[in-house]
Tab-separated table of C-alpha atoms in Angstrom:
chain	number	residue	atom	x	y	z
C	321	MET	CA	-10.357	41.173	2.425
C	322	THR	CA	-6.549	41.534	2.175
C	323	CYS	CA	-6.398	39.163	5.210
C	324	ILE	CA	-8.501	36.508	3.455
C	325	ASN	CA	-6.630	36.711	0.294
C	326	GLN	CA	-3.226	36.263	2.080
C	327	ILE	CA	-4.616	33.064	3.728
C	328	ASN	CA	-5.784	31.915	0.267
C	329	ASP	CA	-2.367	32.410	-1.335
C	330	CYS	CA	-0.490	30.376	1.252
C	331	CYS	CA	-2.724	27.528	0.762
C	332	GLU	CA	-1.386	25.441	-2.266
C	333	CYS	CA	-4.150	23.210	-3.963
C	334	LEU	CA	-2.522	19.975	-3.536
C	335	SER	CA	-5.922	18.212	-3.311
C	336	PRO	CA	-9.364	19.168	-4.376
C	337	GLN	CA	-10.266	22.409	-2.461
C	338	ILE	CA	-13.520	23.368	-0.540
C	339	ILE	CA	-15.039	26.622	-1.707
C	340	VAL	CA	-16.929	28.879	0.715
C	341	LEU	CA	-19.134	31.612	-0.970
C	342	ASP	CA	-20.515	34.405	1.167
C	343	ASP	CA	-20.776	38.242	0.900
C	344	GLU	CA	-19.579	38.743	4.532
C	345	GLU	CA	-16.040	38.715	5.045
C	346	ASP	CA	-15.956	37.940	8.899
C	347	ILE	CA	-18.013	34.790	8.057
C	348	LEU	CA	-15.779	33.547	5.369
C	349	LEU	CA	-12.566	34.062	7.432
C	350	GLY	CA	-14.194	32.256	10.527
C	351	MET	CA	-15.420	29.384	8.130
C	352	GLN	CA	-11.937	29.057	6.637
C	353	LEU	CA	-10.297	28.909	10.003
C	354	LEU	CA	-12.862	26.499	11.367
C	355	LEU	CA	-12.565	24.071	8.409
C	356	ARG	CA	-8.677	24.111	8.546
C	357	ASN	CA	-8.639	23.562	12.380
C	358	HIS	CA	-10.506	20.363	11.931
C	359	GLY	CA	-8.189	19.089	9.053
C	360	LEU	CA	-10.402	20.177	6.255
C	361	GLY	CA	-8.922	21.713	3.381
C	362	PRO	CA	-7.533	23.521	1.338
C	363	VAL	CA	-10.177	26.159	1.628
C	364	LYS	CA	-10.869	29.033	-1.030
C	365	THR	CA	-12.980	31.873	0.111
C	366	VAL	CA	-15.123	34.011	-2.635
C	367	SER	CA	-17.217	36.846	-1.737
C	368	ASP	CA	-18.398	38.119	-4.803
C	369	SER	CA	-21.057	35.498	-6.199
C	370	ARG	CA	-20.359	36.647	-9.785
C	371	GLU	CA	-16.784	34.838	-9.320
C	372	LEU	CA	-17.983	31.473	-8.590
C	373	LEU	CA	-18.691	29.876	-12.039
C	374	PRO	CA	-15.569	31.085	-13.669
C	375	LEU	CA	-13.668	29.565	-10.525
C	376	LEU	CA	-15.396	26.156	-10.655
C	377	ASN	CA	-14.522	25.957	-14.340
C	378	GLN	CA	-10.795	26.576	-13.616
C	379	SER	CA	-10.101	24.699	-10.435
C	380	CYS	CA	-10.622	21.358	-8.694
C	381	THR	CA	-13.385	21.458	-6.111
C	382	SER	CA	-14.640	18.818	-3.704
C	383	VAL	CA	-17.403	20.655	-1.561
C	384	LEU	CA	-19.236	24.059	-2.178
C	385	LEU	CA	-20.547	25.883	0.989
C	386	MET	CA	-22.775	28.750	-0.285
C	387	ASP	CA	-24.864	31.665	1.337
C	388	LEU	CA	-28.439	31.566	-0.060
C	389	LYS	CA	-28.889	35.540	-0.112
C	390	MET	CA	-26.391	37.463	-1.815
C	391	PRO	CA	-25.911	40.499	-3.871
C	392	HIS	CA	-25.693	40.293	-7.482
C	393	ILE	CA	-26.483	36.419	-8.061
C	394	SER	CA	-28.187	34.735	-5.254
C	395	GLY	CA	-27.585	31.076	-4.096
C	396	GLU	CA	-31.104	30.269	-5.401
C	397	GLU	CA	-30.140	31.359	-8.940
C	398	LEU	CA	-26.525	29.757	-8.771
C	399	LEU	CA	-27.522	26.355	-7.210
C	400	PRO	CA	-29.174	25.060	-10.601
C	401	LEU	CA	-26.274	26.327	-12.769
C	402	VAL	CA	-23.760	24.611	-10.372
C	403	THR	CA	-25.656	21.268	-10.495
C	404	LYS	CA	-25.996	21.342	-14.165
C	405	HIS	CA	-22.579	22.220	-15.240
C	406	HIS	CA	-20.601	20.669	-12.192
C	407	PRO	CA	-22.933	17.797	-10.925
C	408	HIS	CA	-20.012	16.120	-9.199
C	409	ILE	CA	-19.613	18.934	-6.669
C	410	PRO	CA	-21.891	18.546	-3.353
C	411	VAL	CA	-23.579	21.972	-2.548
C	412	ILE	CA	-24.195	22.847	0.967
C	413	LEU	CA	-26.416	25.836	1.403
C	414	ILE	CA	-26.321	28.349	4.277
C	415	THR	CA	-28.971	30.805	5.053
C	416	ALA	CA	-30.461	32.520	8.136
C	417	THR	CA	-33.832	32.103	6.632
C	418	GLN	CA	-36.005	29.493	8.399
C	419	ASP	CA	-38.253	28.856	5.429
C	420	VAL	CA	-39.252	24.837	4.847
C	421	CYS	CA	-40.546	25.690	1.308
C	422	THR	CA	-37.117	27.188	0.304
C	423	ALA	CA	-35.242	24.225	1.968
C	424	VAL	CA	-37.432	21.763	0.033
C	425	GLU	CA	-37.150	23.260	-3.152
C	426	CYS	CA	-33.166	23.747	-2.944
C	427	MET	CA	-33.049	20.044	-2.031
C	428	LYS	CA	-34.921	19.505	-5.215
C	429	ASN	CA	-32.688	21.427	-7.282
C	430	GLY	CA	-29.720	19.134	-6.101
C	431	ALA	CA	-28.228	20.828	-2.889
C	432	PHE	CA	-26.486	18.226	-0.752
C	433	ASP	CA	-27.718	19.770	2.526
C	434	TYR	CA	-29.329	22.906	4.096
C	435	LEU	CA	-27.884	24.588	7.104
C	436	LEU	CA	-29.300	27.382	9.063
C	437	LYS	CA	-27.351	30.266	10.883
C	438	PRO	CA	-26.057	30.329	13.544
C	439	ILE	CA	-24.490	27.209	12.510
C	440	ASN	CA	-23.645	24.474	14.911
C	441	VAL	CA	-19.904	23.687	14.530
C	442	GLN	CA	-20.239	19.860	14.791
C	443	THR	CA	-23.241	19.597	12.489
C	444	LEU	CA	-21.062	21.644	9.723
C	445	ILE	CA	-17.993	19.509	10.202
C	446	SER	CA	-20.017	16.397	9.963
C	447	THR	CA	-21.767	17.680	7.101
C	448	VAL	CA	-18.767	18.921	5.172
C	449	ARG	CA	-16.963	15.478	5.860
C	450	LYS	CA	-19.862	13.394	4.652
C	451	ALA	CA	-19.879	15.506	1.394
C	452	LYS	CA	-16.134	14.967	0.916
C	453	GLU	CA	-16.578	11.147	1.542
C	454	THR	CA	-19.392	11.007	-1.130
C	455	VAL	CA	-16.861	12.800	-3.519
C	456	ASP	CA	-14.057	10.514	-2.670
C	457	LEU	CA	-16.109	7.464	-2.969
C	458	ARG	CA	-17.279	8.452	-6.632
C	459	ARG	CA	-13.702	9.350	-7.506
C	460	GLN	CA	-12.454	5.936	-6.324
C	461	VAL	CA	-15.117	4.203	-8.310
C	462	ASN	CA	-14.341	5.918	-11.516
C	463	ASN	CA	-10.585	5.254	-10.731
C	464	LEU	CA	-11.437	1.668	-10.260
C	465	LYS	CA	-13.575	1.375	-13.479
C	466	GLU	CA	-10.513	2.933	-15.586
C	467	TYR	CA	-8.093	0.530	-13.417
C	468	LEU	CA	-10.265	-2.444	-14.623
C	469	LEU	CA	-10.700	-1.524	-18.114
C	470	GLY	CA	-7.113	-0.211	-18.767
C	471	ASN	CA	-4.239	-2.305	-20.323
C	472	GLN	CA	-1.319	-0.127	-19.488
C	473	LEU	CA	0.111	1.576	-16.613
C	474	LYS	CA	0.324	5.353	-16.672
C	475	GLN	CA	3.347	5.743	-14.867
C	476	PRO	CA	5.610	2.632	-15.386
C	477	ASP	CA	8.604	4.443	-14.505
C	478	ILE	CA	7.464	4.634	-10.809
C	479	PHE	CA	7.567	0.914	-10.512
C	480	THR	CA	11.100	0.522	-12.011
C	481	ASN	CA	12.853	-0.688	-8.724
C	482	ILE	CA	10.351	-3.532	-8.430
C	483	ILE	CA	11.787	-6.193	-10.940
C	484	THR	CA	8.887	-8.172	-12.138
C	485	ARG	CA	6.990	-9.627	-15.163
C	486	ASN	CA	4.305	-11.578	-13.074
C	487	GLN	CA	0.657	-10.710	-13.970
C	488	LYS	CA	-0.520	-10.508	-10.334
C	489	MET	CA	2.390	-7.987	-9.546
C	490	GLN	CA	1.152	-5.932	-12.625
C	491	ALA	CA	-2.326	-5.945	-11.373
C	492	ILE	CA	-1.329	-4.649	-8.041
C	493	PHE	CA	0.825	-1.521	-9.703
C	494	LYS	CA	-2.406	-0.753	-11.658
C	495	TYR	CA	-4.591	-0.717	-8.606
C	496	MET	CA	-2.023	1.461	-6.694
C	497	GLU	CA	-2.138	3.807	-9.508
C	498	SER	CA	-6.073	4.043	-9.165
C	499	ILE	CA	-6.187	4.617	-5.452
C	500	ALA	CA	-2.819	6.672	-4.740
C	501	ARG	CA	-4.634	10.017	-4.866
C	502	THR	CA	-7.621	9.288	-2.650
C	503	GLY	CA	-5.816	10.441	0.364
C	504	GLU	CA	-6.708	7.097	2.298
C	505	PRO	CA	-4.462	4.909	4.427
C	506	PHE	CA	-2.818	2.019	2.428
C	507	LEU	CA	-2.163	-1.381	3.918
C	508	ILE	CA	0.724	-3.636	2.448
C	509	ILE	CA	0.696	-7.406	3.363
C	510	GLY	CA	3.480	-9.674	2.518
C	511	GLU	CA	6.085	-12.164	3.841
C	512	THR	CA	9.312	-11.002	5.167
C	513	GLY	CA	11.611	-10.053	2.007
C	514	THR	CA	9.065	-9.514	-0.384
C	515	GLY	CA	9.789	-5.823	-0.633
C	516	LYS	CA	7.064	-3.948	1.167
C	517	GLU	CA	8.879	-0.895	1.491
C	518	LEU	CA	9.628	-0.696	-2.142
C	519	PHE	CA	5.858	-0.581	-2.666
C	520	ALA	CA	5.358	2.113	-0.058
C	521	GLN	CA	7.987	4.235	-1.923
C	522	ALA	CA	6.293	3.679	-5.118
C	523	PHE	CA	2.792	4.648	-3.696
C	524	HIS	CA	4.438	7.749	-2.254
C	525	ALA	CA	5.735	8.731	-5.613
C	526	LEU	CA	2.364	8.297	-7.299
C	527	ARG	CA	0.709	10.740	-4.780
C	528	GLN	CA	3.238	13.294	-6.248
C	529	SER	CA	3.349	14.686	-2.544
C	530	VAL	CA	5.252	17.842	-1.733
C	531	GLY	CA	6.206	16.386	1.747
C	532	PRO	CA	8.858	13.372	2.249
C	533	MET	CA	8.271	9.918	2.968
C	534	ILE	CA	9.392	9.008	6.562
C	535	SER	CA	9.856	5.294	7.494
C	536	VAL	CA	9.932	3.865	10.799
C	537	ASN	CA	9.816	-0.031	12.103
C	538	VAL	CA	7.307	0.202	14.859
C	539	ALA	CA	7.826	-3.688	16.036
C	540	GLY	CA	10.285	-2.684	18.835
C	541	LEU	CA	8.491	0.532	20.188
C	542	ASP	CA	6.678	0.425	23.472
C	543	ASP	CA	3.703	2.584	24.100
C	544	HIS	CA	5.853	5.713	25.461
C	545	MET	CA	8.413	5.431	22.398
C	546	PHE	CA	5.676	5.025	19.844
C	547	ALA	CA	3.962	8.204	21.116
C	548	ASP	CA	7.431	10.008	21.393
C	549	THR	CA	8.603	8.887	18.043
C	550	LEU	CA	5.443	9.837	16.113
C	551	PHE	CA	4.048	12.771	18.222
C	552	GLY	CA	7.190	14.252	19.723
C	553	HIS	CA	7.398	15.931	23.270
C	554	THR	CA	7.688	19.174	24.673
C	555	LYS	CA	10.614	20.549	26.760
C	556	GLY	CA	10.327	19.371	30.299
C	557	ALA	CA	7.538	16.719	29.411
C	558	PHE	CA	9.465	13.686	31.184
C	559	THR	CA	12.863	13.368	32.859
C	560	GLY	CA	15.340	13.727	30.188
C	561	ALA	CA	13.454	15.938	27.969
C	562	LEU	CA	15.647	18.718	27.851
C	563	GLN	CA	14.355	20.213	24.741
C	564	MET	CA	11.333	20.130	22.343
C	565	ARG	CA	11.368	17.161	19.898
C	566	GLU	CA	9.351	17.232	16.659
C	567	GLY	CA	7.564	13.897	15.942
C	568	LEU	CA	7.535	11.908	12.594
C	569	VAL	CA	4.030	13.024	11.809
C	570	ALA	CA	5.200	16.605	11.719
C	571	LYS	CA	8.293	15.846	9.916
C	572	ALA	CA	6.171	13.819	7.035
C	573	ALA	CA	3.731	16.934	6.817
C	574	GLY	CA	2.324	17.025	3.356
C	575	GLY	CA	3.928	13.517	2.439
C	576	THR	CA	3.725	10.053	3.711
C	577	LEU	CA	4.572	8.288	7.138
C	578	PHE	CA	5.314	4.481	6.494
C	579	LEU	CA	4.876	2.347	9.572
C	580	ASP	CA	6.551	-1.070	9.089
C	581	GLU	CA	5.445	-4.178	11.205
C	582	ILE	CA	2.254	-2.798	12.278
C	583	GLY	CA	0.956	-5.933	13.397
C	584	ASP	CA	3.391	-6.062	16.328
C	585	LEU	CA	1.932	-2.530	17.808
C	586	SER	CA	0.794	-2.862	21.402
C	587	GLU	CA	-2.713	-2.085	22.262
C	588	SER	CA	-2.236	1.364	23.786
C	589	SER	CA	-0.194	2.527	20.701
C	590	GLN	CA	-3.165	1.092	18.555
C	591	ILE	CA	-5.560	3.435	20.131
C	592	LYS	CA	-3.378	6.319	19.591
C	593	LEU	CA	-2.877	5.425	15.868
C	594	LEU	CA	-6.524	4.827	15.618
C	595	ARG	CA	-7.425	8.466	16.707
C	596	LEU	CA	-4.724	9.824	14.468
C	597	LEU	CA	-6.473	8.081	11.424
C	598	GLN	CA	-9.930	8.915	12.558
C	599	GLU	CA	-9.668	12.667	13.466
C	600	LYS	CA	-6.388	13.412	12.006
C	601	LYS	CA	-5.299	15.112	15.080
C	602	TYR	CA	-2.565	14.340	17.829
C	603	GLU	CA	-0.864	15.934	20.821
C	604	SER	CA	2.811	15.873	21.726
C	605	ILE	CA	3.835	14.407	25.001
C	606	GLY	CA	3.479	17.068	27.625
C	607	SER	CA	1.057	19.137	25.716
C	608	ASP	CA	-2.686	19.739	25.712
C	609	VAL	CA	-2.751	21.352	22.169
C	610	SER	CA	-4.135	19.428	19.438
C	611	LYS	CA	-2.258	19.553	16.039
C	612	ASN	CA	-3.529	18.727	12.611
C	613	ALA	CA	-1.992	15.784	11.009
C	614	ASN	CA	-1.381	16.457	7.197
C	615	VAL	CA	-0.017	12.989	6.564
C	616	ILE	CA	-1.105	9.820	4.745
C	617	ILE	CA	-0.335	6.499	6.570
C	618	VAL	CA	1.062	3.651	4.708
C	619	ALA	CA	1.395	0.546	7.037
C	620	ALA	CA	3.013	-2.887	6.165
C	621	THR	CA	2.908	-6.132	8.101
C	622	ASN	CA	4.102	-9.849	7.495
C	623	ARG	CA	1.416	-11.030	10.120
C	624	GLU	CA	-1.964	-12.385	9.381
C	625	LEU	CA	-3.876	-9.420	11.003
C	626	LYS	CA	-7.426	-11.138	10.837
C	627	GLN	CA	-5.833	-14.005	12.868
C	628	ARG	CA	-4.580	-11.533	15.334
C	629	ILE	CA	-7.854	-9.726	15.620
C	630	HIS	CA	-9.295	-13.186	16.420
C	631	GLU	CA	-6.600	-13.695	19.193
C	632	GLY	CA	-7.485	-10.413	20.707
C	633	LYS	CA	-4.139	-8.872	19.866
C	634	PHE	CA	-5.032	-6.065	17.032
C	635	ARG	CA	-8.131	-4.029	16.963
C	636	ALA	CA	-10.652	-4.744	14.559
C	637	ASP	CA	-11.564	-1.094	14.099
C	638	LEU	CA	-7.923	-0.246	13.336
C	639	TYR	CA	-7.515	-2.782	10.767
C	640	TYR	CA	-10.579	-1.645	8.702
C	641	ARG	CA	-9.232	1.893	9.007
C	642	LEU	CA	-5.762	0.646	7.636
C	643	ALA	CA	-7.292	-1.622	5.132
C	644	THR	CA	-9.181	1.183	3.235
C	645	HIS	CA	-6.815	0.279	0.374
C	646	ALA	CA	-4.822	-2.979	0.740
C	647	VAL	CA	-2.626	-5.128	-1.296
C	648	VAL	CA	-1.177	-8.448	-0.773
C	649	ILE	CA	2.429	-9.283	-2.427
C	650	PRO	CA	2.683	-12.649	-3.655
C	651	PRO	CA	5.958	-14.457	-2.351
C	652	LEU	CA	8.707	-15.192	-4.784
C	653	ARG	CA	7.583	-18.887	-4.877
C	654	GLU	CA	4.330	-17.810	-6.642
C	655	ARG	CA	6.033	-15.649	-9.298
C	656	LYS	CA	9.158	-17.784	-10.287
C	657	GLU	CA	9.199	-16.232	-13.613
C	658	ASP	CA	10.638	-13.343	-11.794
C	659	ILE	CA	13.627	-15.277	-10.842
C	660	PRO	CA	15.833	-14.787	-13.990
C	661	LEU	CA	15.076	-11.085	-13.866
C	662	LEU	CA	16.040	-10.888	-10.209
C	663	LEU	CA	19.221	-13.017	-10.733
C	664	GLU	CA	20.564	-10.637	-13.451
C	665	LYS	CA	19.847	-7.691	-11.545
C	666	PHE	CA	21.485	-8.817	-8.455
C	667	ILE	CA	24.622	-10.263	-10.225
C	668	HIS	CA	25.096	-6.949	-11.733
C	669	GLU	CA	24.830	-4.925	-8.413
C	670	ALA	CA	27.296	-7.444	-6.675
C	671	ALA	CA	29.646	-7.337	-9.354
C	672	GLN	CA	29.799	-3.433	-9.161
C	673	ALA	CA	30.006	-3.399	-5.684
C	674	ILE	CA	33.093	-5.540	-5.326
C	675	GLY	CA	34.651	-4.179	-8.739
C	676	LEU	CA	34.494	-7.243	-10.848
C	677	GLN	CA	35.500	-6.371	-14.540
C	678	ARG	CA	33.439	-9.203	-16.019
C	679	ILE	CA	30.071	-10.173	-15.088
C	680	PRO	CA	29.648	-13.815	-14.233
C	681	THR	CA	27.498	-15.881	-16.536
C	682	VAL	CA	24.536	-17.754	-15.335
C	683	SER	CA	23.880	-21.339	-16.552
C	684	LEU	CA	20.332	-22.718	-17.144
C	685	GLN	CA	21.142	-25.282	-14.744
C	686	LEU	CA	21.522	-22.661	-11.911
C	687	VAL	CA	17.974	-21.160	-12.847
C	688	ASN	CA	16.384	-24.400	-12.654
C	689	LEU	CA	17.786	-25.025	-9.322
C	690	LEU	CA	16.615	-21.696	-8.009
C	691	GLU	CA	13.199	-22.475	-9.361
C	692	CYS	CA	13.048	-25.683	-7.212
C	693	HIS	CA	13.697	-23.689	-4.151
C	694	ASP	CA	10.854	-22.177	-1.902
C	695	PHE	CA	12.566	-19.088	-0.845
C	696	PRO	CA	11.233	-18.534	2.600
C	697	GLY	CA	13.011	-15.324	2.830
C	698	ASN	CA	11.737	-14.294	-0.603
C	699	VAL	CA	13.543	-11.719	-2.806
C	700	ARG	CA	15.800	-10.815	0.180
C	701	GLU	CA	16.949	-14.346	0.446
C	702	LEU	CA	17.802	-14.562	-3.206
C	703	ARG	CA	19.765	-11.161	-3.102
C	704	ALA	CA	21.875	-12.525	-0.242
C	705	MET	CA	22.395	-15.868	-2.011
C	706	VAL	CA	23.695	-13.851	-5.098
C	707	LEU	CA	25.897	-11.460	-3.092
C	708	ASP	CA	27.683	-14.287	-1.477
C	709	ALA	CA	28.139	-16.359	-4.737
C	710	VAL	CA	29.638	-13.345	-6.771
C	711	ALA	CA	31.847	-12.578	-3.712
C	712	ASN	CA	33.377	-16.127	-4.050
C	713	HIS	CA	33.133	-16.197	-7.776
C	714	LYS	CA	36.458	-17.036	-9.536
C	715	SER	CA	35.830	-16.762	-13.199
C	716	GLY	CA	33.430	-17.885	-16.071
C	717	THR	CA	30.017	-19.488	-15.021
C	718	LEU	CA	28.565	-18.764	-11.605
C	719	SER	CA	29.079	-21.718	-9.480
C	720	LEU	CA	26.138	-23.835	-8.443
C	721	GLU	CA	27.847	-24.959	-5.207
C	722	MET	CA	27.250	-21.763	-3.177
C	723	PHE	CA	23.715	-21.983	-4.008
C	724	ARG	CA	23.316	-25.595	-2.918
C	725	GLN	CA	25.080	-24.994	0.541
C	726	ALA	CA	22.608	-21.914	0.926
C	727	MET	CA	19.565	-23.652	0.261
C	728	GLY	CA	20.738	-26.859	2.147
C	729	SER	CA	17.910	-29.066	3.253
C	730	ASP	CA	15.268	-26.507	2.142
C	731	LEU	CA	15.857	-27.883	-1.405
C	732	MET	CA	13.677	-30.937	-0.493
C	733	LYS	CA	10.704	-28.837	0.494
C	734	PRO	CA	9.111	-28.457	-2.743
C	735	LEU	CA	9.168	-32.498	-3.043
C	736	GLN	CA	7.816	-32.728	0.502
C	737	GLN	CA	4.941	-30.372	-0.034
C	738	LYS	CA	3.794	-31.676	-3.264
C	739	CYS	CA	4.306	-35.212	-2.450
C	740	SER	CA	4.239	-35.996	1.232
C	741	THR	CA	5.230	-39.358	2.519
C	742	THR	CA	1.621	-40.167	3.484
C	743	ALA	CA	0.341	-39.442	-0.019
C	744	LEU	CA	3.029	-41.386	-1.755
C	745	LEU	CA	3.257	-44.391	0.350
C	746	SER	CA	-0.646	-44.767	1.245
C	747	TRP	CA	-2.589	-47.689	0.100
C	748	GLU	CA	-5.832	-48.981	1.017
C	749	GLU	CA	-5.983	-51.650	3.752
C	750	GLY	CA	-5.966	-54.959	2.489
C	751	CYS	CA	-3.962	-53.999	-0.743
C	752	LYS	CA	-0.449	-54.518	-1.700
C	753	PRO	CA	1.779	-51.663	-0.915
C	754	PRO	CA	4.032	-50.137	-3.556
C	755	THR	CA	7.460	-51.974	-4.150
C	756	LEU	CA	10.770	-50.052	-3.798
C	757	ARG	CA	11.061	-49.966	-7.277
C	758	GLU	CA	7.854	-48.581	-7.737
C	759	ALA	CA	8.673	-45.819	-5.201
C	760	GLU	CA	11.860	-44.969	-6.673
C	761	GLU	CA	10.473	-44.608	-9.982
C	762	PHE	CA	7.915	-42.298	-8.574
C	763	LEU	CA	10.633	-40.161	-6.880
C	764	ILE	CA	12.872	-39.917	-9.830
C	765	ALA	CA	10.093	-39.060	-12.198
C	766	HIS	CA	8.998	-36.308	-9.797
C	767	ALA	CA	12.362	-34.896	-9.201
C	768	LEU	CA	12.774	-34.574	-13.096
C	769	ARG	CA	9.570	-32.896	-13.530
C	770	THR	CA	10.246	-30.560	-10.632
C	771	SER	CA	13.792	-29.742	-12.111
C	772	LYS	CA	12.252	-29.408	-15.715
C	773	GLY	CA	14.523	-32.425	-16.861
C	774	ASN	CA	17.812	-31.260	-15.294
C	775	GLN	CA	19.445	-34.222	-13.922
C	776	GLY	CA	21.814	-32.296	-11.611
C	777	VAL	CA	19.105	-30.460	-9.827
C	778	ALA	CA	17.022	-33.525	-9.708
C	779	ALA	CA	19.789	-35.413	-8.029
C	780	THR	CA	20.217	-32.630	-5.480
C	781	ILE	CA	16.526	-32.804	-4.725
C	782	LEU	CA	16.690	-36.439	-4.271
C	783	GLY	CA	19.909	-36.245	-2.057
C	784	LEU	CA	22.012	-38.109	-4.584
C	785	SER	CA	25.145	-37.403	-6.429
C	786	ARG	CA	24.656	-36.891	-10.311
C	787	GLN	CA	26.633	-40.280	-10.906
C	788	ALA	CA	24.301	-41.937	-8.720
C	789	LEU	CA	21.156	-40.796	-10.275
C	790	ASN	CA	22.755	-41.510	-13.741
C	791	GLN	CA	23.361	-45.019	-12.837
C	792	ARG	CA	19.736	-45.359	-11.692
C	793	LEU	CA	18.511	-44.116	-14.849
C	794	ALA	CA	20.886	-46.278	-16.941
C	795	ARG	CA	19.559	-49.427	-15.166
C	796	ARG	CA	15.982	-48.295	-15.861
C	797	GLN	CA	16.512	-47.214	-19.621
C	798	ASN	CA	14.943	-50.501	-20.844
C	799	SER	CA	12.131	-49.867	-18.199
C	800	PRO	CA	8.450	-49.058	-19.715
C	801	THR	CA	8.158	-46.412	-16.821
C	802	LYS	CA	9.032	-42.925	-18.535
C	803	TYR	CA	10.781	-40.285	-16.233
């Protein structure tokens, strides 16, 4: 019993535990080691049936494995009490008695399953995994209900590094809170520069893991480098392997492994990652010994993975494993209300970095100019613009000229996308085409709407100087057309 207690004491309950109840210590120890070796745990063993109910009241339990015939209180007596007071815990009964009537009666009383001794290892592991999946699914449903009905974030401080007031982003935060503790993989999809690693860091913080978060960009790794980076190697495994190397899966034990640019992973590496996700096991290069992977996988990509599946470049089974929980981060052009907040943050960061005593001020015209830009590089592009502008800042208000130069011809994209040449100048055959005056009026009106009435920004969109636009507006001031 001392040996079993020592094993129990070494296992911290970081997630709902499996409880094994049996009056034979050898069976308890064997079951505990067996479950742990298959990545199921933590495992708590109990030899006295009288201790079970108080333990269930005090601890977080995912699955209960219980012998049917025991001294003091039998499994048949305990079963209705457990199902009554702890209906969320699936109970797997284990017995040497091959009695069909007993098995049927136990199932009627709420048992999840009924196993006979001697126990088949694969049957036991499969049954326990199914029971855990049932509990996890029920927990996820309850969390999602709370997420859908709730209005406030429970841990808003965790998201302070992600600057936003966008409703879609707030919904993503609430969703992440609801699924962070499920232990399932998490897929982050977003364009380049949207801040996918910040979301991964927030997810890791929400999990309250004891282990670290380890990040790796897998885009540039071939199959051998991928296996070596994640799983490590033994001494002498290949030429140049002069000493044993621990892989990132082991380094991230108890925490999170963040795999960036997962859409560029090779076919062979995808197979290795799939096995890691399915079996939670891996082997170091040069070793035949399987190791348990006590790590949560968070993956990110700027690729359209379903399109890559269609092209045969990404495995569908791996995608659905990774996308158990997934979010799509909206690009900056879809949340332009965040631009003033991000602008202020980046200006303060840049000023502090170069030691400016006075923080540059921002004009409304600059905000309007930025809101007219599509930002193909998203938040990262805006940050680069601000850093460059502040570095070249002299005094007073931050100059628009540096931003105009950085945007270049891209500033015309909003106009081109919302109003293509074909749409603007199309007319039915046989009808009179628009005049130059009508086309000019349309373009000027559209540019002013896009720039929220800011004539300087509108002139930039139209490729005119401010004076040239003012002259056109002056000539048209008596026109019935309203700009």
